[in-house]
CSV table of C-alpha atoms in Angstrom, one decimal:
chain,number,residue,atom,x,y,z
I,529,MET,CA,31.1,143.5,43.6
I,530,SER,CA,34.4,144.5,41.9
I,531,VAL,CA,33.3,148.1,42.1
I,532,ASN,CA,32.7,147.7,45.8
I,533,LEU,CA,36.1,146.0,46.2
I,534,SER,CA,37.9,148.7,44.2
I,535,THR,CA,36.1,151.4,46.1
I,536,ASN,CA,37.1,149.9,49.5
I,537,LEU,CA,40.7,149.4,48.3
I,538,PHE,CA,40.8,153.0,47.1
I,539,TYR,CA,39.3,154.2,50.4
I,540,ASN,CA,41.7,152.2,52.6
I,541,ARG,CA,44.8,153.2,50.7
I,542,SER,CA,43.8,156.9,50.6
I,543,THR,CA,42.9,156.9,54.3
I,544,SER,CA,46.2,155.2,55.1
I,545,ALA,CA,48.2,157.7,53.0
I,546,MET,CA,46.4,160.7,54.6
I,547,GLN,CA,47.1,159.3,58.1
I,548,LYS,CA,50.8,158.9,57.4
I,549,LEU,CA,51.0,162.4,55.9
I,550,SER,CA,49.1,163.8,58.8
I,551,ALA,CA,51.4,162.1,61.3
I,552,GLN,CA,54.4,163.3,59.4
I,553,PHE,CA,53.0,166.8,59.4
I,554,ASP,CA,52.4,166.7,63.2
I,555,ASN,CA,55.9,165.3,63.7
I,556,LEU,CA,57.5,168.1,61.6
I,557,ASN,CA,55.4,170.7,63.4
I,558,GLU,CA,56.6,169.4,66.7
I,559,GLN,CA,60.2,169.5,65.6
I,560,ILE,CA,59.8,173.1,64.7
I,561,SER,CA,58.1,174.0,68.0
I,562,THR,CA,60.7,172.1,70.1
I,563,GLY,CA,63.7,172.5,67.9
I,564,LYS,CA,64.4,168.8,68.3
I,565,LYS,CA,64.2,166.2,65.5
I,566,LEU,CA,64.7,163.3,67.8
I,567,ILE,CA,61.6,163.4,70.0
I,568,ALA,CA,61.1,159.7,70.9
I,569,PRO,CA,63.5,156.7,71.0
I,570,SER,CA,61.5,155.2,68.1
I,571,ASP,CA,62.4,158.1,65.9
I,572,ASP,CA,66.1,156.9,65.8
I,573,SER,CA,67.0,154.1,68.2
I,574,VAL,CA,70.7,154.3,67.4
I,575,GLY,CA,70.7,158.0,67.7
I,576,TYR,CA,68.8,157.8,71.0
I,577,GLN,CA,71.4,155.4,72.4
I,578,ARG,CA,74.2,157.8,71.3
I,579,LEU,CA,72.4,160.6,73.1
I,580,GLN,CA,72.3,158.5,76.3
I,581,VAL,CA,76.1,158.0,76.1
I,582,ILE,CA,76.6,161.7,75.5
I,583,SER,CA,74.4,162.6,78.4
I,584,ARG,CA,76.3,160.4,80.8
I,585,ALA,CA,79.6,161.8,79.5
I,586,ASN,CA,78.3,165.3,80.0
I,587,ALA,CA,77.4,164.5,83.6
I,588,ASP,CA,80.9,163.2,84.3
I,589,GLY,CA,82.3,166.2,82.5
I,590,LYS,CA,80.4,168.6,84.6
I,591,GLN,CA,81.7,166.9,87.8
I,592,ASP,CA,85.2,167.0,86.5
I,593,ALA,CA,84.9,170.6,85.6
I,594,ALA,CA,83.6,171.4,89.1
I,595,ASN,CA,86.5,169.6,90.6
I,596,VAL,CA,89.0,171.4,88.3
I,597,LYS,CA,87.5,174.8,89.5
I,598,ILE,CA,88.0,173.8,93.1
I,599,ALA,CA,91.6,172.7,92.4
I,600,GLN,CA,92.3,175.9,90.5
I,601,SER,CA,90.9,178.0,93.4
I,602,VAL,CA,92.9,176.2,96.1
I,603,LEU,CA,96.1,176.3,94.1
I,604,GLN,CA,95.6,180.1,93.4
I,605,GLN,CA,94.9,180.7,97.1
I,606,ALA,CA,97.9,178.7,98.2
I,607,GLY,CA,100.1,180.5,95.7
I,608,THR,CA,99.0,183.9,97.0
I,609,ALA,CA,99.6,182.8,100.6
I,610,LEU,CA,103.1,181.5,99.7
I,611,THR,CA,103.9,184.8,97.9
I,612,GLN,CA,103.0,186.7,101.0
I,613,MET,CA,105.0,184.3,103.1
I,614,THR,CA,108.0,184.8,100.9
I,615,ASP,CA,107.7,188.6,101.4
I,616,GLN,CA,107.6,188.1,105.2
I,617,LEU,CA,110.7,185.8,105.1
I,618,GLN,CA,112.5,188.2,102.9
I,619,ARG,CA,111.9,191.0,105.4
I,620,ALA,CA,113.1,188.7,108.2
I,621,SER,CA,116.3,188.0,106.3
I,622,GLU,CA,116.9,191.8,105.9
I,623,LEU,CA,116.3,192.3,109.6
I,624,VAL,CA,118.8,189.5,110.5
I,625,ILE,CA,121.4,191.2,108.3
I,626,GLN,CA,120.8,194.5,110.1
I,627,ALA,CA,121.0,192.8,113.5
I,628,ARG,CA,124.4,191.2,112.5
I,629,THR,CA,126.1,194.5,111.8
I,630,GLY,CA,127.0,195.0,115.4
I,631,THR,CA,126.4,198.7,115.3
I,632,ASN,CA,122.7,198.7,116.5
I,633,LEU,CA,121.7,200.3,119.7
I,634,ASP,CA,119.6,198.3,122.2
I,635,THR,CA,116.5,200.1,121.1
I,636,ALA,CA,117.2,199.2,117.5
I,637,LYS,CA,117.7,195.6,118.4
I,638,GLU,CA,114.4,195.6,120.4
I,639,ALA,CA,112.6,197.1,117.4
I,640,ILE,CA,114.1,194.4,115.1
I,641,ALA,CA,113.1,191.7,117.7
I,642,THR,CA,109.6,193.0,117.9
I,643,GLU,CA,109.2,193.1,114.1
I,644,LEU,CA,110.6,189.5,113.8
I,645,ALA,CA,108.1,188.3,116.4
I,646,GLY,CA,105.3,189.9,114.3
I,647,ILE,CA,106.6,188.2,111.2
I,648,LEU,CA,106.4,184.9,112.9
I,649,GLU,CA,102.8,185.6,113.8
I,650,SER,CA,102.1,186.6,110.2
I,651,ILE,CA,103.7,183.4,108.8
I,652,VAL,CA,101.6,181.2,111.2
I,653,SER,CA,98.5,183.1,110.3
I,654,LEU,CA,99.2,182.6,106.5
I,655,ALA,CA,99.9,178.9,107.1
I,656,ASN,CA,96.6,178.6,108.8
I,657,GLY,CA,94.6,180.1,106.0
I,658,LYS,CA,91.4,178.4,104.7
I,659,ASP,CA,90.5,177.7,101.2
I,660,ALA,CA,87.1,178.4,99.6
I,661,ARG,CA,85.7,175.2,101.1
I,662,GLY,CA,86.7,176.2,104.6
I,663,MET,CA,89.6,173.6,104.6
I,664,PRO,CA,93.1,174.5,105.7
I,665,LEU,CA,95.3,175.5,102.8
I,666,PHE,CA,98.4,173.8,104.2
I,667,GLY,CA,96.8,171.2,106.5
I,668,GLY,CA,97.0,167.4,106.8
I,669,LYS,CA,94.7,164.5,106.2
I,670,ASP,CA,92.1,165.3,108.8
I,671,GLY,CA,91.4,169.0,108.1
I,672,ASP,CA,92.8,170.0,111.5
I,673,THR,CA,94.6,173.3,112.2
I,674,ALA,CA,97.7,173.3,110.0
I,675,VAL,CA,100.1,175.0,112.4
I,676,THR,CA,100.2,175.6,116.1
I,677,ASN,CA,102.7,177.8,117.9
I,678,THR,CA,103.7,176.6,121.4
I,679,GLY,CA,106.3,178.8,123.0
I,680,GLY,CA,107.8,179.5,119.6
I,681,THR,CA,108.0,175.9,118.5
I,682,LEU,CA,105.6,175.0,115.7
I,683,GLY,CA,103.5,171.9,115.5
I,684,PHE,CA,102.0,170.6,112.3
I,685,ALA,CA,99.0,168.6,111.2
I,686,GLU,CA,99.6,165.0,110.4
I,687,GLY,CA,99.7,163.5,106.8
I,688,LYS,CA,98.5,165.4,103.8
I,689,ALA,CA,95.2,166.4,102.3
I,690,ALA,CA,93.4,164.2,99.8
I,691,ALA,CA,94.1,164.7,96.1
I,692,ILE,CA,91.3,166.2,94.0
I,693,PRO,CA,90.2,164.1,91.0
I,694,ILE,CA,90.2,166.2,87.8
I,695,GLY,CA,89.1,163.6,85.2
I,696,ASP,CA,90.6,161.0,82.9
I,697,GLY,CA,91.8,159.1,86.0
I,698,GLN,CA,94.0,162.0,87.0
I,699,SER,CA,94.1,163.8,90.3
I,700,VAL,CA,96.1,166.7,91.7
I,701,GLU,CA,97.4,167.5,95.2
I,702,ALA,CA,96.2,171.1,95.4
I,703,THR,CA,98.1,171.9,98.6
I,704,VAL,CA,101.0,171.0,100.7
I,705,ASN,CA,101.4,170.3,104.4
I,706,ALA,CA,103.0,173.3,106.0
I,707,LYS,CA,105.5,171.0,107.7
I,708,ASP,CA,107.1,170.4,104.2
I,709,PHE,CA,108.3,174.0,103.9
I,710,LEU,CA,108.3,175.5,107.4
I,711,SER,CA,110.4,172.8,109.1
I,712,VAL,CA,113.9,171.6,108.3
I,713,GLU,CA,115.5,168.1,108.4
I,714,ASN,CA,117.3,168.6,111.7
I,715,GLY,CA,114.0,169.0,113.5
I,716,GLY,CA,114.0,172.8,113.6
I,717,ASP,CA,111.4,175.1,112.1
I,718,ILE,CA,110.8,178.7,111.3
I,719,GLY,CA,109.1,179.2,114.6
I,720,SER,CA,112.0,178.0,116.8
I,721,ALA,CA,114.5,179.9,114.5
I,722,LEU,CA,112.8,183.3,114.7
I,723,THR,CA,112.1,182.8,118.4
I,724,ALA,CA,115.8,182.1,119.1
I,725,ILE,CA,116.8,185.2,117.1
I,726,VAL,CA,114.4,187.4,119.0
I,727,ALA,CA,115.6,186.0,122.3
I,728,ALA,CA,119.2,186.6,121.4
I,729,LEU,CA,118.6,190.2,120.3
I,730,ARG,CA,116.7,191.0,123.5
I,731,ALA,CA,119.5,189.4,125.6
I,732,GLY,CA,122.1,191.5,123.7
I,733,GLU,CA,123.7,188.3,122.2
I,734,PRO,CA,124.7,187.6,118.5
I,735,VAL,CA,122.2,186.1,116.1
I,736,PRO,CA,122.5,182.3,116.4
I,737,GLU,CA,124.0,180.9,113.3
I,738,GLY,CA,121.8,177.8,113.3
I,739,ALA,CA,118.7,179.9,113.5
I,740,ALA,CA,119.9,182.1,110.6
I,741,ASP,CA,120.6,179.0,108.6
I,742,THR,CA,117.1,177.6,109.3
I,743,LEU,CA,115.6,181.0,108.1
I,744,THR,CA,117.5,180.7,104.8
I,745,ALA,CA,116.5,177.0,104.4
I,746,VAL,CA,112.9,177.7,105.0
I,747,SER,CA,112.9,180.7,102.6
I,748,ASP,CA,114.3,178.4,99.9
I,749,GLN,CA,111.7,175.7,100.7
I,750,VAL,CA,108.8,178.2,100.4
I,751,THR,CA,110.1,179.3,97.0
I,752,ALA,CA,110.4,175.7,95.8
I,753,THR,CA,106.9,174.9,97.1
I,754,GLN,CA,105.5,177.9,95.3
I,755,ALA,CA,107.2,176.7,92.0
I,756,SER,CA,105.8,173.2,92.5
I,757,LEU,CA,102.2,174.4,93.1
I,758,GLY,CA,102.6,176.7,90.0
I,759,ALA,CA,103.5,173.7,87.9
I,760,ARG,CA,100.4,171.8,89.3
I,761,GLU,CA,98.2,174.8,88.5
I,762,ALA,CA,99.5,174.8,84.9
I,763,ARG,CA,98.6,171.1,84.6
I,764,VAL,CA,95.1,171.7,86.0
I,765,ASP,CA,94.6,174.6,83.6
I,766,LEU,CA,95.5,172.3,80.7
I,767,GLN,CA,93.1,169.7,82.0
I,768,ALA,CA,90.4,172.4,82.2
I,769,ALA,CA,91.0,173.3,78.5
I,770,GLN,CA,90.7,169.6,77.5
I,771,ILE,CA,87.5,169.2,79.5
I,772,LYS,CA,86.0,172.2,77.8
I,773,SER,CA,87.1,171.0,74.3
I,774,ALA,CA,85.6,167.5,75.0
I,775,ALA,CA,82.3,169.2,76.1
I,776,ASP,CA,82.3,171.3,72.9
I,777,ASP,CA,82.8,168.2,70.8
I,778,ARG,CA,80.0,166.4,72.6
I,779,GLU,CA,77.7,169.3,72.0
I,780,VAL,CA,78.4,169.3,68.3
I,781,ALA,CA,77.6,165.5,68.2
I,782,ARG,CA,74.5,166.0,70.3
I,783,THR,CA,73.3,168.8,68.0
I,784,GLY,CA,73.8,166.7,64.9
I,785,ILE,CA,71.7,163.9,66.4
I,786,GLU,CA,69.0,165.7,68.2
I,787,ASP,CA,68.5,169.3,67.0
I,788,ALA,CA,66.4,170.1,64.0
I,789,ASP,CA,67.4,172.3,61.2
I,790,VAL,CA,64.5,174.7,61.5
I,791,THR,CA,64.8,176.1,57.9
I,792,GLU,CA,65.0,172.7,56.4
I,793,THR,CA,62.2,171.4,58.6
I,794,VAL,CA,59.9,174.3,57.6
I,795,ILE,CA,60.5,173.5,53.9
I,796,GLU,CA,59.7,169.8,54.5
I,797,LEU,CA,56.6,170.8,56.5
I,798,GLN,CA,55.4,173.0,53.6
I,799,LYS,CA,55.9,170.1,51.1
I,800,THR,CA,54.1,167.7,53.4
I,801,MET,CA,51.2,170.1,53.9
I,802,THR,CA,50.9,170.6,50.1
I,803,ILE,CA,50.8,166.8,49.4
I,804,LEU,CA,48.4,166.3,52.3
I,805,GLN,CA,46.0,169.0,51.0
I,806,ALA,CA,46.2,167.6,47.5
I,807,THR,CA,45.5,164.1,48.7
I,808,GLN,CA,42.6,165.2,50.8
I,809,ALA,CA,41.1,167.2,47.9
I,810,SER,CA,41.5,164.2,45.6
I,811,PHE,CA,40.0,161.8,48.1
I,812,SER,CA,37.1,164.1,48.8
I,813,LYS,CA,36.3,164.6,45.1
I,814,LEU,CA,36.6,160.9,44.2
I,815,SER,CA,34.8,159.6,47.2
I,816,SER,CA,31.8,161.9,46.5
I,817,LEU,CA,31.2,160.2,43.1
I,818,SER,CA,28.1,157.9,43.0
I,819,LEU,CA,27.9,154.5,41.4
I,820,PHE,CA,26.1,156.1,38.4
I,821,ASP,CA,29.1,158.5,38.0
I,822,TYR,CA,31.4,155.5,37.8
I,823,LEU,CA,29.1,153.8,35.2
I,824,ARG,CA,28.5,156.9,33.1
């Protein structure tokens, strides 16, 4: 009876030990094949919960990074358009100075007038540029055409475009309504100013002082707008760097929780296999003994 009891106890314990070793061997083998040490929530419930938090943060981070790229693109496009606009306005100022010398022939004045009219068309075209999303670079709240030219007087879209969220509760206005830099406080705008100058030159009259002043004011406003957008772009670039740094930190944390150290796991697998083989051999040898072998 006691021999039977001892034999059963030995058998049960040995079988249990081999099952545990076999399960451990399979687990380690799977870790090596997948590169993951955390395969199921039961492996490490706390670690699994942390992985879920990291996963959600990664999803938010990817969306923030995508928004940042959009903001960077829009700001860069707007900056380029304003640079080209500045060049056009600079050329217009040079032409106005030439026209004011009083020594120009009628043909020269006509050439200046024609070039100024072309500059106005270029400025309106630049103001109506589209960003990578197909939205107006300098439009309003509804995505309508930014600038219309009616008889030389400019009309502008209403309101301003929505700000772009860039993470951490921050957002950036990646563009500006064209009205903010192409019109002046007295109700004038670059369109009416250049149109008045062109009309005066073609009529043989002096350049209107008010129109020339508007040209100067608009030039200054475009430069100031360009500087403002440049500062916003720098802030967005800083946010982009912070988003990347946070993503890198999360990846380090995720790796520490989830990824297996293959070299260390292989060593552990070899140890487990050696113990399992020894246990199996011992069990096989002892379980083959008959009752007479025990009593011998």
